[in-house]
mmCIF file of C-alpha atoms in Angstrom:
data_model
loop_
_atom_site.group_PDB
_atom_site.id
_atom_site.type_symbol
_atom_site.label_atom_id
_atom_site.label_comp_id
_atom_site.label_asym_id
_atom_site.label_seq_id
_atom_site.Cartn_x
_atom_site.Cartn_y
_atom_site.Cartn_z
ATOM 1 C CA MET A 20 14.676 12.393 15.191
ATOM 2 C CA ALA A 21 11.701 10.237 14.163
ATOM 3 C CA SER A 22 12.246 6.517 14.090
ATOM 4 C CA SER A 23 9.186 5.411 12.139
ATOM 5 C CA ILE A 24 7.176 6.088 9.000
ATOM 6 C CA GLU A 25 3.427 5.595 9.064
ATOM 7 C CA PHE A 26 2.346 4.460 5.593
ATOM 8 C CA TYR A 27 -1.355 4.864 4.811
ATOM 9 C CA PHE A 28 -2.088 2.884 1.661
ATOM 10 C CA ASP A 29 -4.744 1.161 -0.426
ATOM 11 C CA TYR A 30 -3.904 -1.735 -2.740
ATOM 12 C CA GLY A 31 -5.993 -0.030 -5.418
ATOM 13 C CA SER A 32 -3.566 2.904 -5.483
ATOM 14 C CA PRO A 33 -0.847 2.398 -8.105
ATOM 15 C CA PHE A 34 1.261 5.138 -6.563
ATOM 16 C CA SER A 35 1.033 3.344 -3.202
ATOM 17 C CA TYR A 36 2.408 0.253 -4.956
ATOM 18 C CA LEU A 37 5.300 2.240 -6.431
ATOM 19 C CA ALA A 38 6.110 3.834 -3.079
ATOM 20 C CA ASP A 39 5.923 0.463 -1.367
ATOM 21 C CA THR A 40 8.629 -0.924 -3.654
ATOM 22 C CA GLN A 41 11.012 1.705 -2.276
ATOM 23 C CA LEU A 42 10.222 1.483 1.429
ATOM 24 C CA PRO A 43 12.417 -1.505 2.363
ATOM 25 C CA ALA A 44 15.566 0.248 1.068
ATOM 26 C CA LEU A 45 14.533 3.524 2.707
ATOM 27 C CA ALA A 46 14.009 1.709 6.024
ATOM 28 C CA SER A 47 17.375 0.006 5.655
ATOM 29 C CA ARG A 48 19.163 3.310 4.990
ATOM 30 C CA THR A 49 17.530 5.152 7.870
ATOM 31 C CA GLY A 50 16.834 2.426 10.410
ATOM 32 C CA ALA A 51 13.208 3.600 10.529
ATOM 33 C CA ALA A 52 10.376 1.172 11.150
ATOM 34 C CA ILE A 53 7.547 1.159 8.603
ATOM 35 C CA ILE A 54 4.110 1.138 10.212
ATOM 36 C CA TYR A 55 1.618 -0.092 7.613
ATOM 37 C CA LYS A 56 -1.839 1.466 7.867
ATOM 38 C CA PRO A 57 -4.402 -0.066 5.489
ATOM 39 C CA ILE A 58 -7.142 2.416 4.559
ATOM 40 C CA LEU A 59 -9.986 2.736 2.060
ATOM 41 C CA LEU A 60 -8.996 5.346 -0.489
ATOM 42 C CA GLY A 61 -12.537 5.674 -1.825
ATOM 43 C CA ALA A 62 -13.771 6.596 1.652
ATOM 44 C CA ILE A 63 -11.001 9.180 1.984
ATOM 45 C CA PHE A 64 -11.971 10.668 -1.389
ATOM 46 C CA LYS A 65 -15.602 10.844 -0.290
ATOM 47 C CA GLU A 66 -14.811 12.356 3.102
ATOM 48 C CA THR A 67 -12.404 14.991 1.746
ATOM 49 C CA GLY A 68 -14.183 15.869 -1.509
ATOM 50 C CA ASN A 69 -11.268 14.517 -3.533
ATOM 51 C CA ALA A 70 -11.626 12.217 -6.552
ATOM 52 C CA SER A 71 -9.608 9.589 -8.346
ATOM 53 C CA PRO A 72 -7.449 10.992 -11.163
ATOM 54 C CA VAL A 73 -9.131 8.532 -13.538
ATOM 55 C CA SER A 74 -12.396 10.414 -13.050
ATOM 56 C CA ILE A 75 -10.887 13.318 -15.034
ATOM 57 C CA PRO A 76 -9.988 12.064 -18.538
ATOM 58 C CA ALA A 77 -6.932 14.263 -19.155
ATOM 59 C CA LYS A 78 -5.605 13.643 -15.650
ATOM 60 C CA GLY A 79 -6.228 9.914 -16.010
ATOM 61 C CA ARG A 80 -4.233 9.804 -19.257
ATOM 62 C CA TYR A 81 -1.415 11.766 -17.659
ATOM 63 C CA MET A 82 -1.459 9.450 -14.642
ATOM 64 C CA GLY A 83 -0.755 6.542 -17.009
ATOM 65 C CA VAL A 84 2.303 8.365 -18.359
ATOM 66 C CA GLU A 85 3.529 9.180 -14.847
ATOM 67 C CA LEU A 86 3.103 5.605 -13.654
ATOM 68 C CA ALA A 87 5.238 4.354 -16.542
ATOM 69 C CA ARG A 88 7.873 6.987 -15.799
ATOM 70 C CA TRP A 89 8.046 6.116 -12.117
ATOM 71 C CA SER A 90 8.192 2.367 -12.707
ATOM 72 C CA ARG A 91 11.125 2.909 -15.099
ATOM 73 C CA HIS A 92 12.792 5.268 -12.624
ATOM 74 C CA TYR A 93 12.459 2.740 -9.793
ATOM 75 C CA GLY A 94 13.244 -0.230 -12.055
ATOM 76 C CA VAL A 95 10.161 -2.139 -10.915
ATOM 77 C CA PRO A 96 7.553 -4.049 -12.892
ATOM 78 C CA PHE A 97 4.296 -2.247 -13.510
ATOM 79 C CA ALA A 98 1.250 -2.815 -15.686
ATOM 80 C CA LEU A 99 -1.997 -0.890 -15.696
ATOM 81 C CA ASN A 100 -4.521 -3.345 -14.344
ATOM 82 C CA PRO A 101 -7.308 -3.888 -16.900
ATOM 83 C CA ASN A 102 -9.740 -4.443 -13.984
ATOM 84 C CA PHE A 103 -8.951 -1.072 -12.367
ATOM 85 C CA PRO A 104 -10.686 0.422 -10.526
ATOM 86 C CA ILE A 105 -12.042 -2.305 -8.271
ATOM 87 C CA ASN A 106 -13.593 -2.268 -4.834
ATOM 88 C CA THR A 107 -10.646 -2.958 -2.512
ATOM 89 C CA THR A 108 -12.614 -3.335 0.711
ATOM 90 C CA ARG A 109 -11.982 -7.074 1.042
ATOM 91 C CA LEU A 110 -8.296 -6.677 0.138
ATOM 92 C CA MET A 111 -7.812 -3.997 2.768
ATOM 93 C CA ARG A 112 -9.710 -5.974 5.405
ATOM 94 C CA GLY A 113 -7.476 -8.904 4.470
ATOM 95 C CA ALA A 114 -4.451 -6.745 5.242
ATOM 96 C CA ILE A 115 -5.839 -6.000 8.717
ATOM 97 C CA ALA A 116 -6.577 -9.704 9.251
ATOM 98 C CA ALA A 117 -3.041 -10.583 8.167
ATOM 99 C CA GLN A 118 -1.622 -7.962 10.542
ATOM 100 C CA ASN A 119 -3.643 -9.504 13.359
ATOM 101 C CA ASN A 120 -2.495 -13.070 12.657
ATOM 102 C CA GLY A 121 1.160 -12.254 12.012
ATOM 103 C CA SER A 122 1.184 -12.951 8.270
ATOM 104 C CA PHE A 123 1.081 -9.384 6.984
ATOM 105 C CA GLU A 124 4.502 -9.334 5.341
ATOM 106 C CA SER A 125 3.694 -12.355 3.151
ATOM 107 C CA TYR A 126 0.181 -11.094 2.409
ATOM 108 C CA HIS A 127 1.389 -7.615 1.514
ATOM 109 C CA ARG A 128 4.253 -8.855 -0.683
ATOM 110 C CA ALA A 129 1.748 -10.973 -2.640
ATOM 111 C CA ILE A 130 -1.108 -8.495 -3.108
ATOM 112 C CA PHE A 131 0.604 -5.388 -4.503
ATOM 113 C CA PRO A 132 2.469 -7.197 -7.341
ATOM 114 C CA ALA A 133 -0.576 -9.331 -8.154
ATOM 115 C CA PHE A 134 -2.536 -6.117 -8.649
ATOM 116 C CA TRP A 135 0.033 -3.819 -10.281
ATOM 117 C CA ALA A 136 2.589 -6.095 -11.952
ATOM 118 C CA ARG A 137 0.473 -9.101 -12.914
ATOM 119 C CA GLY A 138 -2.815 -7.260 -13.535
ATOM 120 C CA LEU A 139 -4.980 -9.808 -11.732
ATOM 121 C CA ASN A 140 -8.615 -9.131 -10.916
ATOM 122 C CA LEU A 141 -8.371 -9.042 -7.130
ATOM 123 C CA GLY A 142 -11.985 -7.913 -6.978
ATOM 124 C CA ASP A 143 -12.816 -11.562 -7.698
ATOM 125 C CA ALA A 144 -12.796 -13.496 -4.401
ATOM 126 C CA SER A 145 -11.520 -16.671 -6.074
ATOM 127 C CA VAL A 146 -8.546 -14.807 -7.585
ATOM 128 C CA MET A 147 -7.825 -13.166 -4.249
ATOM 129 C CA GLN A 148 -7.954 -16.568 -2.548
ATOM 130 C CA GLU A 149 -5.561 -18.030 -5.133
ATOM 131 C CA VAL A 150 -3.049 -15.188 -4.641
ATOM 132 C CA ILE A 151 -3.164 -15.486 -0.842
ATOM 133 C CA ALA A 152 -2.776 -19.266 -0.966
ATOM 134 C CA GLY A 153 0.068 -18.844 -3.471
ATOM 135 C CA ALA A 154 1.887 -16.809 -0.809
ATOM 136 C CA GLY A 155 1.757 -19.834 1.483
ATOM 137 C CA LEU A 156 -0.967 -18.390 3.684
ATOM 138 C CA ASP A 157 -4.248 -19.775 4.992
ATOM 139 C CA ALA A 158 -6.486 -18.028 2.467
ATOM 140 C CA GLU A 159 -9.727 -19.362 3.915
ATOM 141 C CA ARG A 160 -8.822 -18.056 7.371
ATOM 142 C CA ILE A 161 -7.911 -14.597 6.070
ATOM 143 C CA LEU A 162 -10.983 -14.331 3.855
ATOM 144 C CA ALA A 163 -13.267 -15.457 6.685
ATOM 145 C CA ALA A 164 -11.738 -12.812 8.950
ATOM 146 C CA THR A 165 -12.629 -10.053 6.465
ATOM 147 C CA ASP A 166 -16.251 -10.408 7.603
ATOM 148 C CA GLU A 167 -15.455 -10.045 11.301
ATOM 149 C CA PRO A 168 -16.768 -6.835 12.909
ATOM 150 C CA ALA A 169 -13.420 -6.098 14.604
ATOM 151 C CA ILE A 170 -11.610 -6.203 11.246
ATOM 152 C CA LYS A 171 -14.202 -3.922 9.636
ATOM 153 C CA ASP A 172 -13.980 -1.550 12.597
ATOM 154 C CA GLN A 173 -10.169 -1.372 12.428
ATOM 155 C CA LEU A 174 -10.189 -0.533 8.712
ATOM 156 C CA ARG A 175 -12.801 2.153 9.342
ATOM 157 C CA ALA A 176 -10.756 3.528 12.252
ATOM 158 C CA ASN A 177 -7.555 3.632 10.161
ATOM 159 C CA THR A 178 -9.385 5.500 7.412
ATOM 160 C CA GLU A 179 -10.963 7.989 9.812
ATOM 161 C CA GLU A 180 -7.602 8.511 11.508
ATOM 162 C CA ALA A 181 -5.969 9.266 8.161
ATOM 163 C CA VAL A 182 -8.595 11.893 7.333
ATOM 164 C CA LYS A 183 -8.334 13.482 10.796
ATOM 165 C CA ARG A 184 -4.577 13.757 10.326
ATOM 166 C CA GLY A 185 -4.992 15.491 6.966
ATOM 167 C CA ALA A 186 -4.792 12.690 4.393
ATOM 168 C CA PHE A 187 -6.706 13.263 1.169
ATOM 169 C CA GLY A 188 -5.181 10.533 -0.997
ATOM 170 C CA ALA A 189 -2.739 7.642 -1.051
ATOM 171 C CA PRO A 190 -0.011 7.034 -0.406
ATOM 172 C CA THR A 191 0.190 9.295 2.617
ATOM 173 C CA PHE A 192 3.141 9.132 4.986
ATOM 174 C CA PHE A 193 3.590 10.590 8.432
ATOM 175 C CA VAL A 194 6.948 11.120 10.064
ATOM 176 C CA GLY A 195 5.947 12.328 13.487
ATOM 177 C CA ASP A 196 3.345 14.999 12.774
ATOM 178 C CA GLU A 197 4.722 15.881 9.347
ATOM 179 C CA THR A 198 2.613 14.791 6.357
ATOM 180 C CA PHE A 199 3.903 13.660 2.957
ATOM 181 C CA TRP A 200 1.610 12.717 0.086
ATOM 182 C CA GLY A 201 2.631 10.751 -2.969
ATOM 183 C CA ASN A 202 5.381 8.368 -3.983
ATOM 184 C CA ASP A 203 7.354 11.337 -5.297
ATOM 185 C CA ARG A 204 7.787 12.651 -1.734
ATOM 186 C CA LEU A 205 9.933 9.774 -0.488
ATOM 187 C CA LYS A 206 13.091 11.885 -0.614
ATOM 188 C CA TRP A 207 11.483 14.309 1.813
ATOM 189 C CA VAL A 208 10.220 11.455 3.972
ATOM 190 C CA GLU A 209 13.803 10.251 4.232
ATOM 191 C CA GLU A 210 15.100 13.731 5.017
ATOM 192 C CA ALA A 211 12.562 14.046 7.831
ATOM 193 C CA LEU A 212 14.012 10.914 9.432
ATOM 194 C CA VAL A 213 17.575 12.199 9.753
#
């Protein structure tokens, strides 16, 4: 029996946000640890030949309908961000920096809702800084760390690892060697844990 879920995510992925809202309860039910793996979804798309659903008009419109359905199903706030898509590189490096300094939980719990419930432009460094500081964190320290080579290297390594393991989008979950893609696969993720 597996005892952990590896969660490869990008803050720019609305389905990663929706899945993330369900992970604490899933972990509580199963006793599984969640291992958060920040990645760059755009780099995964490029490496695997995949593309964002918004790049295909009909699929993009349908994605909007599905997001509304899932947010109602989960009972969580959701709003299409008017700034979407944005470059999430700094956000994802910030997640690595927060993991390294022990503040990831607070960082993570601030960023996803700011992006997908409040619709803030997290591509703007001043908005990002305000959100991080609002979570009670040292925003200047985290933002400064996003330029450190080790942080950049870790984000690149996470992304490359995801592709090598078969990821082509986000969210992607691994339970042992078994892959699950999409927030709608959480039932199967849970089944794989028991």
